[in-house]
mmCIF file of C-alpha atoms in Angstrom:
data_model
loop_
_atom_site.group_PDB
_atom_site.id
_atom_site.type_symbol
_atom_site.label_atom_id
_atom_site.label_comp_id
_atom_site.label_asym_id
_atom_site.label_seq_id
_atom_site.Cartn_x
_atom_site.Cartn_y
_atom_site.Cartn_z
ATOM 1 C CA MET A 18 0.000 0.000 0.000
ATOM 2 C CA TYR A 19 1.048 3.619 -0.290
ATOM 3 C CA GLU A 20 0.927 6.678 1.954
ATOM 4 C CA TYR A 21 2.089 10.249 1.401
ATOM 5 C CA ARG A 22 4.428 12.261 3.639
ATOM 6 C CA GLU A 23 4.594 16.045 3.643
ATOM 7 C CA VAL A 24 8.231 17.159 3.674
ATOM 8 C CA LYS A 25 9.449 20.727 4.114
ATOM 9 C CA GLY A 26 11.207 21.938 1.000
ATOM 10 C CA PHE A 27 9.220 19.715 -1.389
ATOM 11 C CA LYS A 28 6.371 21.096 -3.492
ATOM 12 C CA ASN A 29 4.425 17.822 -3.435
ATOM 13 C CA LYS A 30 4.015 15.139 -0.795
ATOM 14 C CA ILE A 31 6.427 12.218 -1.088
ATOM 15 C CA PRO A 32 4.851 8.805 -1.716
ATOM 16 C CA TYR A 33 6.008 5.845 0.385
ATOM 17 C CA HIS A 34 5.506 2.154 -0.211
ATOM 18 C CA VAL A 35 4.357 0.652 3.105
ATOM 19 C CA SER A 36 4.281 -3.054 3.901
ATOM 20 C CA LEU A 37 4.726 -5.428 6.805
ATOM 21 C CA GLU A 38 8.260 -6.686 7.520
ATOM 22 C CA GLY A 39 8.922 -10.159 6.167
ATOM 23 C CA ARG A 40 5.569 -10.496 4.397
ATOM 24 C CA LYS A 41 4.936 -10.398 0.651
ATOM 25 C CA GLY A 42 1.260 -9.657 1.147
ATOM 26 C CA PHE A 43 -1.176 -8.906 3.924
ATOM 27 C CA TYR A 44 -4.846 -8.277 4.543
ATOM 28 C CA VAL A 45 -6.302 -4.970 5.629
ATOM 29 C CA PRO A 46 -9.596 -5.468 7.458
ATOM 30 C CA ALA A 47 -12.543 -3.780 5.881
ATOM 31 C CA LEU A 48 -16.300 -3.800 5.862
ATOM 32 C CA TYR A 49 -18.536 -3.875 2.841
ATOM 33 C CA GLN A 50 -22.218 -3.750 2.119
ATOM 34 C CA VAL A 51 -24.232 -4.421 -1.001
ATOM 35 C CA SER A 52 -27.687 -2.902 -1.078
ATOM 36 C CA GLN A 53 -30.377 -2.985 -3.713
ATOM 37 C CA GLU A 54 -31.365 0.472 -4.939
ATOM 38 C CA VAL A 55 -33.939 1.791 -7.387
ATOM 39 C CA ASP A 56 -32.875 3.995 -10.284
ATOM 40 C CA GLN A 57 -35.067 7.108 -9.919
ATOM 41 C CA HIS A 58 -35.320 7.613 -13.693
ATOM 42 C CA SER A 59 -35.879 4.095 -15.019
ATOM 43 C CA GLY A 60 -37.292 2.360 -11.947
ATOM 44 C CA GLU A 61 -34.817 -0.491 -12.461
ATOM 45 C CA LEU A 62 -33.187 -2.206 -9.517
ATOM 46 C CA TYR A 63 -29.423 -2.203 -9.236
ATOM 47 C CA ASN A 64 -26.849 -3.228 -6.633
ATOM 48 C CA LEU A 65 -24.874 -0.520 -4.890
ATOM 49 C CA ALA A 66 -21.716 -1.689 -3.143
ATOM 50 C CA SER A 67 -19.879 0.317 -0.504
ATOM 51 C CA PHE A 68 -16.541 -0.406 1.085
ATOM 52 C CA THR A 69 -14.603 1.060 4.001
ATOM 53 C CA MET A 70 -11.121 0.245 5.192
ATOM 54 C CA ILE A 71 -10.815 0.092 8.962
ATOM 55 C CA THR A 72 -8.276 2.570 10.312
ATOM 56 C CA ARG A 73 -6.942 3.500 13.718
ATOM 57 C CA HIS A 74 -4.681 6.078 15.330
ATOM 58 C CA ALA A 75 -1.233 5.650 13.804
ATOM 59 C CA ASN A 76 1.750 4.140 15.557
ATOM 60 C CA GLU A 77 4.944 6.208 15.718
ATOM 61 C CA LYS A 78 6.236 5.251 12.253
ATOM 62 C CA MET A 79 2.932 5.798 10.493
ATOM 63 C CA GLN A 80 2.501 9.166 12.250
ATOM 64 C CA TRP A 81 5.866 10.111 10.788
ATOM 65 C CA ILE A 82 4.817 9.020 7.279
ATOM 66 C CA HIS A 83 1.137 10.069 7.243
ATOM 67 C CA ASN A 84 1.775 13.494 8.763
ATOM 68 C CA ALA A 85 -0.597 15.846 6.897
ATOM 69 C CA GLY A 86 -4.121 16.186 5.561
ATOM 70 C CA ASP A 87 -7.587 15.665 6.992
ATOM 71 C CA ASN A 88 -6.772 12.142 8.171
ATOM 72 C CA LYS A 89 -3.194 12.656 9.307
ATOM 73 C CA HIS A 90 -1.914 10.283 11.948
ATOM 74 C CA ARG A 91 -4.285 7.526 10.833
ATOM 75 C CA MET A 92 -3.208 4.118 9.589
ATOM 76 C CA PRO A 93 -4.895 0.975 8.330
ATOM 77 C CA LEU A 94 -5.612 -1.594 10.996
ATOM 78 C CA PHE A 95 -2.686 -3.894 10.160
ATOM 79 C CA LEU A 96 -3.061 -7.349 11.709
ATOM 80 C CA THR A 97 -0.847 -10.327 12.459
ATOM 81 C CA PRO A 98 -1.394 -13.450 10.314
ATOM 82 C CA GLU A 99 -3.226 -15.102 13.230
ATOM 83 C CA ILE A 100 -5.618 -12.201 13.686
ATOM 84 C CA GLU A 101 -6.112 -11.950 9.897
ATOM 85 C CA HIS A 102 -7.085 -15.621 9.834
ATOM 86 C CA ALA A 103 -9.644 -15.067 12.581
ATOM 87 C CA TRP A 104 -11.040 -11.980 10.776
ATOM 88 C CA VAL A 105 -11.475 -13.829 7.488
ATOM 89 C CA LEU A 106 -12.400 -17.360 8.513
ATOM 90 C CA ASP A 107 -13.729 -17.486 12.058
ATOM 91 C CA ALA A 108 -17.200 -16.586 13.213
ATOM 92 C CA LEU A 109 -16.593 -13.564 15.403
ATOM 93 C CA GLY A 110 -18.878 -12.221 18.074
ATOM 94 C CA ASP A 111 -19.133 -8.695 19.445
ATOM 95 C CA ASP A 112 -16.794 -9.585 22.319
ATOM 96 C CA ASP A 113 -14.051 -10.549 19.832
ATOM 97 C CA MET A 114 -14.128 -7.192 18.047
ATOM 98 C CA ASP A 115 -12.496 -5.297 20.905
ATOM 99 C CA GLU A 116 -9.242 -7.238 20.388
ATOM 100 C CA PHE A 117 -9.227 -6.399 16.674
ATOM 101 C CA PHE A 118 -10.017 -2.727 16.937
ATOM 102 C CA HIS A 119 -7.438 -2.074 19.656
ATOM 103 C CA PHE A 120 -4.564 -4.016 18.112
ATOM 104 C CA GLU A 121 -1.599 -1.792 17.213
ATOM 105 C CA MET A 122 1.036 -3.085 14.843
ATOM 106 C CA PRO A 123 4.440 -2.108 16.301
ATOM 107 C CA SER A 124 6.455 0.434 14.297
ATOM 108 C CA ASP A 125 9.337 -1.994 13.806
ATOM 109 C CA ALA A 126 6.977 -4.418 12.034
ATOM 110 C CA ILE A 127 6.269 -1.859 9.301
ATOM 111 C CA ALA A 128 8.615 -1.555 6.322
ATOM 112 C CA HIS A 129 8.649 1.608 4.223
ATOM 113 C CA TYR A 130 10.604 3.328 1.479
ATOM 114 C CA PRO A 131 10.030 6.332 -0.795
ATOM 115 C CA VAL A 132 8.899 5.764 -4.371
ATOM 116 C CA TYR A 133 8.843 8.126 -7.356
ATOM 117 C CA SER A 134 5.117 8.397 -7.958
ATOM 118 C CA ILE A 135 1.889 6.609 -7.283
ATOM 119 C CA ARG A 136 -0.782 8.093 -9.536
ATOM 120 C CA SER A 137 0.868 10.549 -11.869
ATOM 121 C CA ARG A 138 -0.292 10.449 -15.461
ATOM 122 C CA LYS A 139 2.974 12.023 -16.542
ATOM 123 C CA PRO A 140 5.404 9.507 -17.978
ATOM 124 C CA LYS A 141 8.026 8.388 -15.510
ATOM 125 C CA PRO A 142 11.673 9.007 -16.352
ATOM 126 C CA GLU A 143 13.282 6.086 -18.140
ATOM 127 C CA GLY A 144 14.198 3.251 -15.821
ATOM 128 C CA ILE A 145 11.809 4.239 -12.995
ATOM 129 C CA ILE A 146 9.926 1.196 -11.735
ATOM 130 C CA PRO A 147 6.628 2.146 -10.004
ATOM 131 C CA ASP A 148 7.117 0.142 -6.773
ATOM 132 C CA ALA A 149 10.893 0.511 -6.537
ATOM 133 C CA TYR A 150 12.829 2.614 -4.026
ATOM 134 C CA TYR A 151 13.491 6.145 -5.310
ATOM 135 C CA ASP A 152 16.274 8.352 -3.954
ATOM 136 C CA TRP A 153 14.838 11.844 -3.442
ATOM 137 C CA GLY A 154 18.198 13.207 -2.305
ATOM 138 C CA THR A 155 19.569 14.525 0.943
ATOM 139 C CA LYS A 156 16.622 16.777 1.808
ATOM 140 C CA LEU A 157 14.374 13.773 2.417
ATOM 141 C CA PRO A 158 14.376 12.942 6.151
ATOM 142 C CA VAL A 159 15.128 9.432 7.309
ATOM 143 C CA TYR A 160 12.788 7.819 9.831
ATOM 144 C CA GLY A 161 14.192 8.076 13.336
ATOM 145 C CA ARG A 162 16.190 11.209 12.612
ATOM 146 C CA GLU A 163 15.176 14.814 12.979
ATOM 147 C CA GLU A 164 13.939 16.750 9.976
ATOM 148 C CA PRO A 165 16.777 18.283 7.958
ATOM 149 C CA PRO A 166 17.489 21.817 9.206
ATOM 150 C CA ALA A 167 15.852 24.634 7.289
ATOM 151 C CA GLU A 168 18.247 26.537 5.088
ATOM 152 C CA GLN A 169 18.977 29.959 6.539
ATOM 153 C CA ALA A 170 19.243 33.007 4.364
ATOM 154 C CA SER A 171 22.566 34.812 4.525
ATOM 155 C CA LEU A 172 22.613 38.044 6.489
ATOM 156 C CA PHE A 173 25.353 39.469 4.247
#
């Protein structure tokens, strides 16, 4: 999955590829509903599907990455393989939901790296692979370190 980070000195937010350490894939819990609606013009019935990804307050790493916008400091509800299995396959009661909704994936279990672009329609420079690490240069902060100092204007 991808998240954007606002970085001082950059015009646009920087996209990051986010995954779980040691895992090629993972589930993100979500809820969906399919309802039958009536088209107001034709009177025909049609199915309307809605989907929502379950999010929670972000852990330290995801707060660092998802640091701006209306939903800053939110993250998907990442789960361990055991909890994923229970979410997908087991019949869960209301009492079981508390464990799911309060689970916080530790920061060290989340892998991340900057990428060039996620949705741009502009052609990528030759050799840029969409999911590959992209070096944005020395102005891009590294997780766990302070932001790069702001450049000061000369007084002379």
